[in-house]
CSV table of C-alpha atoms in Angstrom, one decimal:
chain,number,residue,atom,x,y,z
A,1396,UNK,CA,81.4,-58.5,71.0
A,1397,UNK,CA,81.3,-56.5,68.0
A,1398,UNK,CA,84.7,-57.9,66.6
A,1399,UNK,CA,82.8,-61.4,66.9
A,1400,UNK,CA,79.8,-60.3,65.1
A,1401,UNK,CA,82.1,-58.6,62.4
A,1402,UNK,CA,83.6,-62.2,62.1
A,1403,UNK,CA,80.1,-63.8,61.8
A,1404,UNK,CA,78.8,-61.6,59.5
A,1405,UNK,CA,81.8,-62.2,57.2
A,1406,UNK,CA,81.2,-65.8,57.5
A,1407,UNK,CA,77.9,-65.8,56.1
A,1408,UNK,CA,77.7,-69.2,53.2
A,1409,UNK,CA,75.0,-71.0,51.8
A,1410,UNK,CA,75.4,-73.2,54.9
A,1411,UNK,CA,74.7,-70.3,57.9
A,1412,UNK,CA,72.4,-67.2,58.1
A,1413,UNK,CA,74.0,-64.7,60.2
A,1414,UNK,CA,71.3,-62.9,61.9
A,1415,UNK,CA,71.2,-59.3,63.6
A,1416,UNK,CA,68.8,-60.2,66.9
A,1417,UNK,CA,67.8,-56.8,66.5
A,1418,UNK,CA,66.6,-57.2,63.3
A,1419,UNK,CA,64.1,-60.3,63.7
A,1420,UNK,CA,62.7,-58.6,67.6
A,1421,UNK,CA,59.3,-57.1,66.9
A,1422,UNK,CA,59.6,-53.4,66.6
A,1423,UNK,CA,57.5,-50.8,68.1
A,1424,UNK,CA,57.8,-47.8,66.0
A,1425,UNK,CA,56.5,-47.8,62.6
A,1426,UNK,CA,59.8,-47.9,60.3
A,1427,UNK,CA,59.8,-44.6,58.8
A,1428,UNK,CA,62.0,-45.2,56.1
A,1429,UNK,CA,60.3,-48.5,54.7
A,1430,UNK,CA,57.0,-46.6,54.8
A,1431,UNK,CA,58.6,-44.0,51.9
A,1432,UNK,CA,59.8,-46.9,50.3
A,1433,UNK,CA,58.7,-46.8,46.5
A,1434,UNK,CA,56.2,-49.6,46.0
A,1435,UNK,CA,56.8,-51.9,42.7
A,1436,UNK,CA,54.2,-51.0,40.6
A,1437,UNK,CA,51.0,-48.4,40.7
A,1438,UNK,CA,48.8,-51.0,40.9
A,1439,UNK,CA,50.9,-52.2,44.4
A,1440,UNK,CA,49.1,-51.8,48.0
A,1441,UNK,CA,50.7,-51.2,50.9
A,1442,UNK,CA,51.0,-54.3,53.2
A,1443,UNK,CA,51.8,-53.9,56.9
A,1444,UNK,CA,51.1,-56.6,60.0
A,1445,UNK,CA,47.9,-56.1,61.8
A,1446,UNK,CA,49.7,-56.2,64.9
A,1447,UNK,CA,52.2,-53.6,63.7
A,1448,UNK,CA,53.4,-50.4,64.9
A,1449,UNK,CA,52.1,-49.4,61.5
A,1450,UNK,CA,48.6,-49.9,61.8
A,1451,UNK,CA,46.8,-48.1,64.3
A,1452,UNK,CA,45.8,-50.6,67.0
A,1453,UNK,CA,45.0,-50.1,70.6
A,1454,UNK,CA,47.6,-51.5,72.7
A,1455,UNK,CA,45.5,-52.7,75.1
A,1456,UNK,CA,44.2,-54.9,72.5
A,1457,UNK,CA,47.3,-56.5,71.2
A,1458,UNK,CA,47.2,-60.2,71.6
A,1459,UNK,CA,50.6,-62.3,73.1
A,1460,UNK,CA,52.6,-64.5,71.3
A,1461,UNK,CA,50.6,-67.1,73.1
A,1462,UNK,CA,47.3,-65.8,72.0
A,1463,UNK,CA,48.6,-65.1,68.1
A,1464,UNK,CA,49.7,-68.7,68.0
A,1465,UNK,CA,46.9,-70.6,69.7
A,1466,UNK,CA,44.7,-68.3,66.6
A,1467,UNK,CA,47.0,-70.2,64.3
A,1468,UNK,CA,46.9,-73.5,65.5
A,1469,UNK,CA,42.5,-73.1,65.4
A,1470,UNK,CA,43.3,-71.8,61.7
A,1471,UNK,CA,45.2,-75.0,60.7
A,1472,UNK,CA,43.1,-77.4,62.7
A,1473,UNK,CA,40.2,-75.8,60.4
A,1474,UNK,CA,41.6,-75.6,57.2
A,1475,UNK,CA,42.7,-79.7,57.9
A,1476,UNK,CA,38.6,-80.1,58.5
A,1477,UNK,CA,38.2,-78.2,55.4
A,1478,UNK,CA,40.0,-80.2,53.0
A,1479,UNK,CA,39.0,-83.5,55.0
A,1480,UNK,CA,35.6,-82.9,54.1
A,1481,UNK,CA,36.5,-81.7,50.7
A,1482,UNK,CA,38.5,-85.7,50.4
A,1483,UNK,CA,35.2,-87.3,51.7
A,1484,UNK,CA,33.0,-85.3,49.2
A,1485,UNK,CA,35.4,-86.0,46.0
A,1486,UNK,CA,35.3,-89.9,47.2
A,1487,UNK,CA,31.5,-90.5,46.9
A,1488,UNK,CA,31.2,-87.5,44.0
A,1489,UNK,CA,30.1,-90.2,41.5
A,1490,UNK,CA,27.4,-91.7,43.9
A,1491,UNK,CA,24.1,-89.9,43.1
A,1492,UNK,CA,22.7,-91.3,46.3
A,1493,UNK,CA,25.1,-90.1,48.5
A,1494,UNK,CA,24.2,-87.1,50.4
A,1495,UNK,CA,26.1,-85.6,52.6
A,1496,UNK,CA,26.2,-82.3,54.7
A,1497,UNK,CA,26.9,-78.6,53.3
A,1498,UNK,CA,30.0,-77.4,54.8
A,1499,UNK,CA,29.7,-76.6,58.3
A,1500,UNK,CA,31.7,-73.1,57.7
A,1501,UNK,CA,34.4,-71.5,56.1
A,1502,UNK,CA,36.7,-72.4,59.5
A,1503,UNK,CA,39.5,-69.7,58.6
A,1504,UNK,CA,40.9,-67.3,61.3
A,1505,UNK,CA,42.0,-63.9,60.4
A,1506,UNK,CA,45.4,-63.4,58.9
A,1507,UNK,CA,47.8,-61.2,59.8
A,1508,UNK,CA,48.8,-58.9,57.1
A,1509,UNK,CA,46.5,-56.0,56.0
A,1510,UNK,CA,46.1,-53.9,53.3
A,1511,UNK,CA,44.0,-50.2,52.8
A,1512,UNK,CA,41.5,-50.2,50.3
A,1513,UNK,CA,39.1,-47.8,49.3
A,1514,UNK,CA,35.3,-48.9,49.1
A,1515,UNK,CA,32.6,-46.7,47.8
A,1516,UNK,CA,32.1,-43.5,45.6
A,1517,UNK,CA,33.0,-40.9,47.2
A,1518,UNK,CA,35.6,-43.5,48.2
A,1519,UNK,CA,36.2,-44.7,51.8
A,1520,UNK,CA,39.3,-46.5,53.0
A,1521,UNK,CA,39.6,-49.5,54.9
A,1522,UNK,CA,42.1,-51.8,56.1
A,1523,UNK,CA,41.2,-55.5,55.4
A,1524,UNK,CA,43.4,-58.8,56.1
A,1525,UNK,CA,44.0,-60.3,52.8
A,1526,UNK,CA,43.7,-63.9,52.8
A,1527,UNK,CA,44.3,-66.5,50.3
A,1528,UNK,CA,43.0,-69.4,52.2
A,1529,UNK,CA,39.3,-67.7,51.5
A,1530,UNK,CA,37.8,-66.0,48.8
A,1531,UNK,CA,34.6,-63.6,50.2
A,1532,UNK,CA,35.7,-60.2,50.6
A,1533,UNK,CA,33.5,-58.2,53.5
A,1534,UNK,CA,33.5,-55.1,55.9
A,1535,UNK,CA,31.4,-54.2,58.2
A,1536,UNK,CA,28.7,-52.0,57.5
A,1537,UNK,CA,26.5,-49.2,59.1
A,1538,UNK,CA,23.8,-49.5,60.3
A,1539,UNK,CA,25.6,-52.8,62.3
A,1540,UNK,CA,21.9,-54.0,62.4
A,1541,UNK,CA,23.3,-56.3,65.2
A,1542,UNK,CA,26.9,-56.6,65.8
A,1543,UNK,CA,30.1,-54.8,64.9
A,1544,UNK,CA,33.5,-55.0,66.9
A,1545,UNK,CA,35.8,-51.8,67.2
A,1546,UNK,CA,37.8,-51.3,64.2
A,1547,UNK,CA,40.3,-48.7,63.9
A,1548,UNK,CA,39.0,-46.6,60.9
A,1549,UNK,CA,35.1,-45.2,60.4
A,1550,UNK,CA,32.8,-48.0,59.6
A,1551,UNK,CA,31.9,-48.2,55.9
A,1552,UNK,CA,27.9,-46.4,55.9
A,1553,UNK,CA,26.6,-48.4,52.4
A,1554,UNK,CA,23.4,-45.4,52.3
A,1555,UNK,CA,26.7,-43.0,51.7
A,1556,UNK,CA,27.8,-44.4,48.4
A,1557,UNK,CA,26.3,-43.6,45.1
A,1558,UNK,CA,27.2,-46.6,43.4
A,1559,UNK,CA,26.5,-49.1,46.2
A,1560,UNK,CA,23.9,-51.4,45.7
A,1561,UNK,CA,22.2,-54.5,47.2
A,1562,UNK,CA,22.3,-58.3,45.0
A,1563,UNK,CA,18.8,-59.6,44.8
A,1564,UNK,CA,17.9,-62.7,45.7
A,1565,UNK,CA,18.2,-65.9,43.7
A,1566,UNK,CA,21.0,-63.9,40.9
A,1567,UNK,CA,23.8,-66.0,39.7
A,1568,UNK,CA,26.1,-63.6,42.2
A,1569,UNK,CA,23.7,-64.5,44.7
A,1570,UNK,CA,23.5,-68.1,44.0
A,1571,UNK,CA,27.7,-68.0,44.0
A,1572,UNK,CA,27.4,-67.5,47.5
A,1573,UNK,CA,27.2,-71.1,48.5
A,1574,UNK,CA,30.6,-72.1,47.1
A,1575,UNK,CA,32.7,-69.1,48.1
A,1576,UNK,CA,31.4,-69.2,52.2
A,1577,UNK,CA,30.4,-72.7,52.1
A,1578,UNK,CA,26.9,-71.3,53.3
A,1579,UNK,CA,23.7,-71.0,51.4
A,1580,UNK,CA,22.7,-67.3,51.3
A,1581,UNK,CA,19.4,-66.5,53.1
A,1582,UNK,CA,17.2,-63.6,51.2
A,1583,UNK,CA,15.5,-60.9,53.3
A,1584,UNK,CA,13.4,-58.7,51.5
A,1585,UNK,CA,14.4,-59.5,48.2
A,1586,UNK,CA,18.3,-58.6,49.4
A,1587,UNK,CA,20.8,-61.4,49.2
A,1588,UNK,CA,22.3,-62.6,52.6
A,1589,UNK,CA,25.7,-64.0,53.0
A,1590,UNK,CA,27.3,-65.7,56.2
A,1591,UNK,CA,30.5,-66.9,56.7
A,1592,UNK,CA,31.8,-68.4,60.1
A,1593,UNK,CA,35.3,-69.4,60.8
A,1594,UNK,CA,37.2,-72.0,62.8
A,1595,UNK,CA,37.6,-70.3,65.7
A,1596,UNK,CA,33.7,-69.4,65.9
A,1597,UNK,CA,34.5,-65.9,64.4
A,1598,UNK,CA,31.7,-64.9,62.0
A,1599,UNK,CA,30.2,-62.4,59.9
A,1600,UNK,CA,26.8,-62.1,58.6
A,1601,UNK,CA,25.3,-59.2,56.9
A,1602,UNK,CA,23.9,-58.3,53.0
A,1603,UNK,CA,25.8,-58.9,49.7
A,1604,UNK,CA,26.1,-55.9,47.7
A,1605,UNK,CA,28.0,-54.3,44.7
A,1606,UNK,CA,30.1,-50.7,44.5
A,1607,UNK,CA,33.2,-49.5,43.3
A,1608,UNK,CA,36.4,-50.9,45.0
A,1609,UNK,CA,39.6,-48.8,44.5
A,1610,UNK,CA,42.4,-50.3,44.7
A,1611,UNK,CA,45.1,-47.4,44.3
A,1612,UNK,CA,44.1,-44.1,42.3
A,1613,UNK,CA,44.7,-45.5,39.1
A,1614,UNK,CA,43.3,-49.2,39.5
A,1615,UNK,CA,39.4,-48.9,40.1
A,1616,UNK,CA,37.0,-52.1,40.1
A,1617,UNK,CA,33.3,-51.0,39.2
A,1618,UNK,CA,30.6,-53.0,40.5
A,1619,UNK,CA,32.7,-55.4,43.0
A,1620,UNK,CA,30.4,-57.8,45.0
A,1621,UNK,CA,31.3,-58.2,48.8
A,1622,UNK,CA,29.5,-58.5,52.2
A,1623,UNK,CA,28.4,-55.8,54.1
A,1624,UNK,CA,28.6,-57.1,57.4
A,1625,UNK,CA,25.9,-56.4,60.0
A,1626,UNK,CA,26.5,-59.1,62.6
A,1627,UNK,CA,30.4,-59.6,62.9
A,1628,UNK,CA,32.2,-61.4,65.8
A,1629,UNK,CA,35.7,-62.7,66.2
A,1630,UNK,CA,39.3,-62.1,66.3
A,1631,UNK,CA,39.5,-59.7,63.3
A,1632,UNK,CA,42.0,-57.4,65.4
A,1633,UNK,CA,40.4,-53.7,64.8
A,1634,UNK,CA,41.0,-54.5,61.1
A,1635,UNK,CA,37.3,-53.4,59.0
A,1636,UNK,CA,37.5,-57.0,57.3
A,1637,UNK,CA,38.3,-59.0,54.9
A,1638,UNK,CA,39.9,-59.7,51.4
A,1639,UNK,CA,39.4,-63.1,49.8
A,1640,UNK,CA,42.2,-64.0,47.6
A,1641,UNK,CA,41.6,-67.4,47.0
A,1642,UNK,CA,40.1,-69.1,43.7
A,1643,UNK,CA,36.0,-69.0,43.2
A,1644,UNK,CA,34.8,-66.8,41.0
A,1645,UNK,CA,33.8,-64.4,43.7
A,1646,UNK,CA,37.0,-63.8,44.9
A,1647,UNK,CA,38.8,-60.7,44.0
A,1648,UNK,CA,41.5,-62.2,41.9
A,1649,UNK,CA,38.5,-63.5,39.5
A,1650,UNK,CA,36.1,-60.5,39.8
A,1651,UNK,CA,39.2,-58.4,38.3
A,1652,UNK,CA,40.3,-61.1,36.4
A,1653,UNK,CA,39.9,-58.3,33.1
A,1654,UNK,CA,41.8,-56.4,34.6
A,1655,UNK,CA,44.7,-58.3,35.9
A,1656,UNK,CA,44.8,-61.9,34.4
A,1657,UNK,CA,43.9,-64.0,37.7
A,1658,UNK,CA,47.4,-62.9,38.6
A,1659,UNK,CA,48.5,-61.0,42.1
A,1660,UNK,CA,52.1,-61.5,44.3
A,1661,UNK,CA,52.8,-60.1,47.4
A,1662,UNK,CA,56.0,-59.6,49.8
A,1663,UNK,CA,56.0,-59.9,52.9
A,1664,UNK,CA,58.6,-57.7,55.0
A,1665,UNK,CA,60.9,-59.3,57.5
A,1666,UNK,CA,59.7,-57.2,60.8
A,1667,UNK,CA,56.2,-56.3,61.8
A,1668,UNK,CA,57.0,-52.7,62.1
A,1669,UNK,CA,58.1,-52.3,57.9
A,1670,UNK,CA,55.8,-52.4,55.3
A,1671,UNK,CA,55.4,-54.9,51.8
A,1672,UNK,CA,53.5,-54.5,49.2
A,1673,UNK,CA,50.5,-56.1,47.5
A,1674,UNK,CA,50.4,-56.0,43.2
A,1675,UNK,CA,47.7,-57.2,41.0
A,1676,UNK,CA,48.8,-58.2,37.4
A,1677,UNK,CA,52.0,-59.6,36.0
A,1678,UNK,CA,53.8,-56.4,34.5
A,1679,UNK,CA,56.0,-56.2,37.6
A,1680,UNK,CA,56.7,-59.9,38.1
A,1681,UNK,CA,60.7,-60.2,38.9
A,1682,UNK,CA,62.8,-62.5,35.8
A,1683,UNK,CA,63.9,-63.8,38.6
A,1684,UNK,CA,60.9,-65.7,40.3
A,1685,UNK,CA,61.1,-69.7,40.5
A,1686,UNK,CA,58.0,-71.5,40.0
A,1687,UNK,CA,56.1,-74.7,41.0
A,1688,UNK,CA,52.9,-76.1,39.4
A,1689,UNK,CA,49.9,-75.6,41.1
A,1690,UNK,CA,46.9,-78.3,41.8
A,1691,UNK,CA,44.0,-77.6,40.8
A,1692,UNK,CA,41.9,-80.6,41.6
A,1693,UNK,CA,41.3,-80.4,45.1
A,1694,UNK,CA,38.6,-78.0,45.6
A,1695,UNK,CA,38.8,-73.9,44.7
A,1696,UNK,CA,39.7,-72.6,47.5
A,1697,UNK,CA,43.3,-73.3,48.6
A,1698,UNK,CA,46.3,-73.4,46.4
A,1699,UNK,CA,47.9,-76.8,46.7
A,1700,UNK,CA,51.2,-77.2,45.9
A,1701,UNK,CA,54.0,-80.1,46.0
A,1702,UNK,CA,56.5,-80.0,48.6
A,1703,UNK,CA,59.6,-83.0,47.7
A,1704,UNK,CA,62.2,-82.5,50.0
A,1705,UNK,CA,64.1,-80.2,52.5
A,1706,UNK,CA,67.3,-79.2,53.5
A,1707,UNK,CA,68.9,-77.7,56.8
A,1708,UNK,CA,72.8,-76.3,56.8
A,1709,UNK,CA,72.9,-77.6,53.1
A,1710,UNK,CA,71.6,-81.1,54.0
A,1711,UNK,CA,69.2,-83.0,52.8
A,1712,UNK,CA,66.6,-84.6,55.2
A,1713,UNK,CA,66.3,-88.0,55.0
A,1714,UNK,CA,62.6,-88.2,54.6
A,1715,UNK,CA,60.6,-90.2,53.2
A,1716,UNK,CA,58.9,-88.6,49.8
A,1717,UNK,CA,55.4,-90.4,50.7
A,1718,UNK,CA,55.4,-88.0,53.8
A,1719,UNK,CA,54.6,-85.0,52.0
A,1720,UNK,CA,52.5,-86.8,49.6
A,1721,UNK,CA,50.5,-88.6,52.0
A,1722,UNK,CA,48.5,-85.5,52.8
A,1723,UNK,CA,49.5,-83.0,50.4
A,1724,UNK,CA,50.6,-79.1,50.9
A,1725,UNK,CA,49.3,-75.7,50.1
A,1726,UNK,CA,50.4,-72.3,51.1
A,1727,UNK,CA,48.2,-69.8,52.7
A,1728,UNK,CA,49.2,-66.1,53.2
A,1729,UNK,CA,47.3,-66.4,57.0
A,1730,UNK,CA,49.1,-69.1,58.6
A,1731,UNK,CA,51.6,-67.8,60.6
A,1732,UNK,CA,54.0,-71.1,61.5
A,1733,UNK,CA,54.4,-73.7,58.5
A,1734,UNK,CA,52.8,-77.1,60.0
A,1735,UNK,CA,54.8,-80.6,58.6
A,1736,UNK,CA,53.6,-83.7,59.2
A,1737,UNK,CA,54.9,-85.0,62.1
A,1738,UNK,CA,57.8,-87.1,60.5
A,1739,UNK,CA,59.4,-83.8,58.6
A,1740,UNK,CA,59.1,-81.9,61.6
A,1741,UNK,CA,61.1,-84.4,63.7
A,1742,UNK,CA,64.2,-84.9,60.9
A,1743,UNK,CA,63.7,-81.0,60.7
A,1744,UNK,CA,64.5,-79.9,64.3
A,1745,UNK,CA,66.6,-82.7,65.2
A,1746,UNK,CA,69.2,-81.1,62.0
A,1747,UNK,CA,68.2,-77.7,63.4
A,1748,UNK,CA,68.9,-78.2,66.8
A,1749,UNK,CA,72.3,-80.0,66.3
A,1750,UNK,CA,73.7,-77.2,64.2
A,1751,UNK,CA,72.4,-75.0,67.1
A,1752,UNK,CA,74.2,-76.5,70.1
A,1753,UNK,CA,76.7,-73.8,71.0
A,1754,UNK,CA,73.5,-71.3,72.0
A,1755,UNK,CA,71.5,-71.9,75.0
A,1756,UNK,CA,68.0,-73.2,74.9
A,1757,UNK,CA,65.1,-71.6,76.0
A,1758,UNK,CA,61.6,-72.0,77.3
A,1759,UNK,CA,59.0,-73.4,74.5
A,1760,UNK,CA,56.3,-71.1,74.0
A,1761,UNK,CA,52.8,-72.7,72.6
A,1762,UNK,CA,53.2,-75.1,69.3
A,1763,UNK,CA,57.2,-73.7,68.9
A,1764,UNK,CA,59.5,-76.6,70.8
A,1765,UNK,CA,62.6,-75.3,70.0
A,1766,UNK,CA,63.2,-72.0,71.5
A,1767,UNK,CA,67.0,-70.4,72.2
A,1768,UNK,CA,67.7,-67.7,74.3
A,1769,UNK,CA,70.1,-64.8,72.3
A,1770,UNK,CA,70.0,-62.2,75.8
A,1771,UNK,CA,73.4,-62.3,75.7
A,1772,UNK,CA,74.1,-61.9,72.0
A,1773,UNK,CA,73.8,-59.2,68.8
A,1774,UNK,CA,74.5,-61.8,65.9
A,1775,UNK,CA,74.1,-65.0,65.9
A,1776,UNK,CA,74.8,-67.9,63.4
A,1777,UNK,CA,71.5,-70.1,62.1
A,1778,UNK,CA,71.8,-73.4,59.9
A,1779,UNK,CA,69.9,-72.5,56.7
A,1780,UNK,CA,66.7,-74.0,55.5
A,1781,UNK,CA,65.7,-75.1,51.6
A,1782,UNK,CA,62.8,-76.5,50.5
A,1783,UNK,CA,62.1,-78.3,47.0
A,1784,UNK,CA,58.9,-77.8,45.2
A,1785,UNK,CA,57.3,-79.7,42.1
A,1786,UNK,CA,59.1,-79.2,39.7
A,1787,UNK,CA,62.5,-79.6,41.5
A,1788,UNK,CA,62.0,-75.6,42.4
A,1789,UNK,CA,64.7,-75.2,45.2
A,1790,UNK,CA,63.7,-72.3,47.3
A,1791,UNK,CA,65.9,-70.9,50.4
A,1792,UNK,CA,64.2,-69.4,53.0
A,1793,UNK,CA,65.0,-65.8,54.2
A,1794,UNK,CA,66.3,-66.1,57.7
A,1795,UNK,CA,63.7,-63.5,59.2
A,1796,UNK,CA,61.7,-66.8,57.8
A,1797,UNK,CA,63.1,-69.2,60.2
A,1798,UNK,CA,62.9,-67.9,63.5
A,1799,UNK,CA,60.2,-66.9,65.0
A,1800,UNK,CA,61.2,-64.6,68.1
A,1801,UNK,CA,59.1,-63.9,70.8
A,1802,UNK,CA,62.1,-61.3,73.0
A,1803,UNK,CA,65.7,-61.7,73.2
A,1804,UNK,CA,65.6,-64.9,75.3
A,1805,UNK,CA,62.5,-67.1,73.5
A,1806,UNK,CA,63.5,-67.0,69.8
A,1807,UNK,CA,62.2,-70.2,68.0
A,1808,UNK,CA,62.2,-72.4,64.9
A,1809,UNK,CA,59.8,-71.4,63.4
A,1810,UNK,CA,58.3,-74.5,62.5
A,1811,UNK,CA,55.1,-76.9,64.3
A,1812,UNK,CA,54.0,-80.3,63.5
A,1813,UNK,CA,50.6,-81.8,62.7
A,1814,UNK,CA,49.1,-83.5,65.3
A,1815,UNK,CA,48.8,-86.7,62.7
A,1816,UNK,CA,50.5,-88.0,59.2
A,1817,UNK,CA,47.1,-87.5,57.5
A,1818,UNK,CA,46.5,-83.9,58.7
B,1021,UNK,CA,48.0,-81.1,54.9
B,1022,UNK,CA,51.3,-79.3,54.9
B,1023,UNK,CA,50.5,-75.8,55.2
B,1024,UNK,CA,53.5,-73.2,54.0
B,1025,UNK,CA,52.9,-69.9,56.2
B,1026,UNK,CA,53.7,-66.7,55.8
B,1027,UNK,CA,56.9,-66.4,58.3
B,1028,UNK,CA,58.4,-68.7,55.7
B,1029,UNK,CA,57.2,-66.3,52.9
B,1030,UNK,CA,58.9,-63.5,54.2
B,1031,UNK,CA,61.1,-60.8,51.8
B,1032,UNK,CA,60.2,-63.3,48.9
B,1033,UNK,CA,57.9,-61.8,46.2
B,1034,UNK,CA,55.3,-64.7,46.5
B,1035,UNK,CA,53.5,-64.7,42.9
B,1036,UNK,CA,49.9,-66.7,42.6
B,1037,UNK,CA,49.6,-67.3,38.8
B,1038,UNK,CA,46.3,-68.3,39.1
B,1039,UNK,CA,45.2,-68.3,35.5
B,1040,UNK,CA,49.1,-70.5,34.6
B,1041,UNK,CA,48.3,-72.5,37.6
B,1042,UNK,CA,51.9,-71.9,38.8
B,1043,UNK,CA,52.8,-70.3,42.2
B,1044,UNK,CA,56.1,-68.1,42.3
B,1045,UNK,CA,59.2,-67.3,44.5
B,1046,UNK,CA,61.3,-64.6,43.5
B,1047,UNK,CA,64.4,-63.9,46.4
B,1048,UNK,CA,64.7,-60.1,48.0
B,1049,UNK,CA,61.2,-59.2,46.8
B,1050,UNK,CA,61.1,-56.5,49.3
């Protein structure tokens, strides 16, 4: 065995990714050495999954595969509703007549990937998913007038902080509300209210306030407006809440936008139990990063992008270019599994799974069809995947980014369709 | 829509230039 995985790991091309099992199998001990690793730059959180080893979760409430992908699948189905309703209200914008509803909801499941902020003077820290598919950033707060879930680190106590303070009523922070949660706020005594629900009936509700948000000792944002939960339901993990990272004005990227130029990156690392990193500003940018225009027409929350063509084992797909640009793309940091529409998908797994007949299949788990079991193998050999961007941006996908594996014997493309073309 | 997630994303520094209106990939970000 291990002279055949010396001879596959020295057969690695632009065709093949040869792929330690071990190395893509969910871990279940914090990885001590990425956790020293040197983040890029001092203005660079630390990112780690919310499932992780590295975030302190009770195991009793860690979800199953199952469970973590039926949360995606109510994330996509609600970001499609989103940006069908966005379509509808951009085709009758011109008609004065035309009324229609406000958005019923924000509809976006929590992500996975968490980073520790520290709200509050004196400071308190938090761990909050960071999203870029929404752009409200709240915790929960003391008192939890009616609701809070368990989270893993003390919940953030607003009458604590010297520099916290609530937004009145009717203020142009106040009034911003509407676009960023695609609720109207309510006003209790003068205080601002905020309420955001999500696709999968997860919620929180509570007051919008202001108070210094730090970001690492050296990057400190005065006066940053987010929710202070007291009613807050849902599948937020034991995380304290959220980070919006999407495009209104109340999102964190334009509240610092002084301070960093509206510009942030992330990286993601290739097992759950190793850590990434989170940077705001463009000093630590790589030469080396490949860009593709964004959109900017279609709404401000998501980040549409243009997807033109893709590749497996070196080969182009023969699709159809009106298939991506039937519905359009964007990319969201909480999605777990990329969704295609339907006719990508098939061209995609039908290439994958030919290049893939020498390992044995396994059992499909939720939206992933084309599982394999590796039980009986360390390495193992996996057709690569490309994709082009506008701009004719050619981007190969790590390998830890093309399976998705579940244990040794249910390790699957990690790709699902959309239930329609239109999606 | 098409929606690129973040298994895809992975050990790629992902760079939102939000004020360029450009959205980056860098290889072996981390």
């Amino acid at each position: 065995a291990a002279a055949a995985d010396r001879k596959l790991l020295a057969s690695e091309s632009h065709e093949f990714h040869t792929i330690k099992l071990s190395s893509i199998l969910p871990g279940s001990v914090c990885d001590s050495s990425s956790q020293g690793h040197k983040l890029p730059s001092p203005s660079s959180l630390k990112v780690v999954h919310k499932h992780g080893p590295c975030h302190k979760t009770k195991e009793s409430s860690l979800p199953s595969a199952s469970e973590l992908l039926a949360t995606d699948e109510s994330r996509v189905k609600s970001i499609n509703s989103r940006i069908s309703f966005s379509a509808a209200r951009n085709t009758f914008a011109s008609t004065d007549s035309v009324r229609l509803p406000a958005k019923s909801g924000s509809s976006l499941g929590a992500g996975n990937y968490l980073v520790q902020v520290g709200l509050g003077t004196p400071k308190k820290d938090l761990s909050l998913i960071f999203d870029t598919g929404s752009d409200l950033t709240w915790t929960q707060c003391e008192p939890c007038a009616r609701s809070c879930y368990d989270q893993a680190e003390p919940i953030f106590d607003p009458s604590k902080s010297s520099a916290y303070s609530n937004v009145s009523c009717g203020t142009p922070a106040c009034n911003q509300l509407k676009s960023a949660t695609g609720n109207s706020p309510g006003c209790n005594t003068n205080t601002c209210v905020y309420g955001i629900q999500y696709g999968d009936q997860s919620f929180s509700v509570g007051f919008f306030g202001k108070d210094t948000l730090t970001l690492t000792p050296t990057d400190v944002v005065p006066n940053f407006f987010f929710g202070c939960g007291q009613n807050n339901q849902g599948l937020f993990g034991q995380t304290a809440g959220l980070i919006g990272l999407a495009r209104d004005p109340l999102s964190i990227v334009q509240q610092t936008s002084k301070q960093y130029g509206q510009v942030f990156s992330y990286c993601l690392p290739s097992r759950s139990s190793e850590t990434g990193s989170l940077t705001f500003g463009q000093s630590y940018v790589s030469k080396a990063v490949k860009y593709t225009p964004f959109s900017s027409s279609q709404g401000t929350t998501f980040y549409f992008i243009d997807v033109l063509a893709m590749f497996v084992g070196g080969q182009k797909l023969q699709i159809s270019p009106t298939v991506f640009s039937t519905a359009g793309s964007i990319i969201d940091s909480g999605t777990v599994i990329t969704r295609l529409p339907p006719a990508a998908y098939t061209a995609l797994r039908d290439a994958f799974r030919k290049q893939m007949t020498s390992y044995p299949m396994g059992k499909p788990v939720s939206i992933l069809d084309t599982c394999y079991d590796f039980s009986k193998y360390n390495t193992v050999k996996i057709p690569t995947i490309s994709i082009i961007f506008g701009g004719n941006t050619k981007i190969d996908i790590d390998g830890s980014g093309i399976l998705y594996a579940v244990s040794s014997s249910q390790v699957c493309l990690a790709f699902a369709p959309n239930s329609d073309a239109s999606d | 829509v098409l929606i690129y997630g973040n298994v895809q994303q992975k050990t790629m520094q992902v760079v939102y230039d939000v004020a360029g209106n450009k959205l980056g990939f860098g290889a072996k970000g981390c």
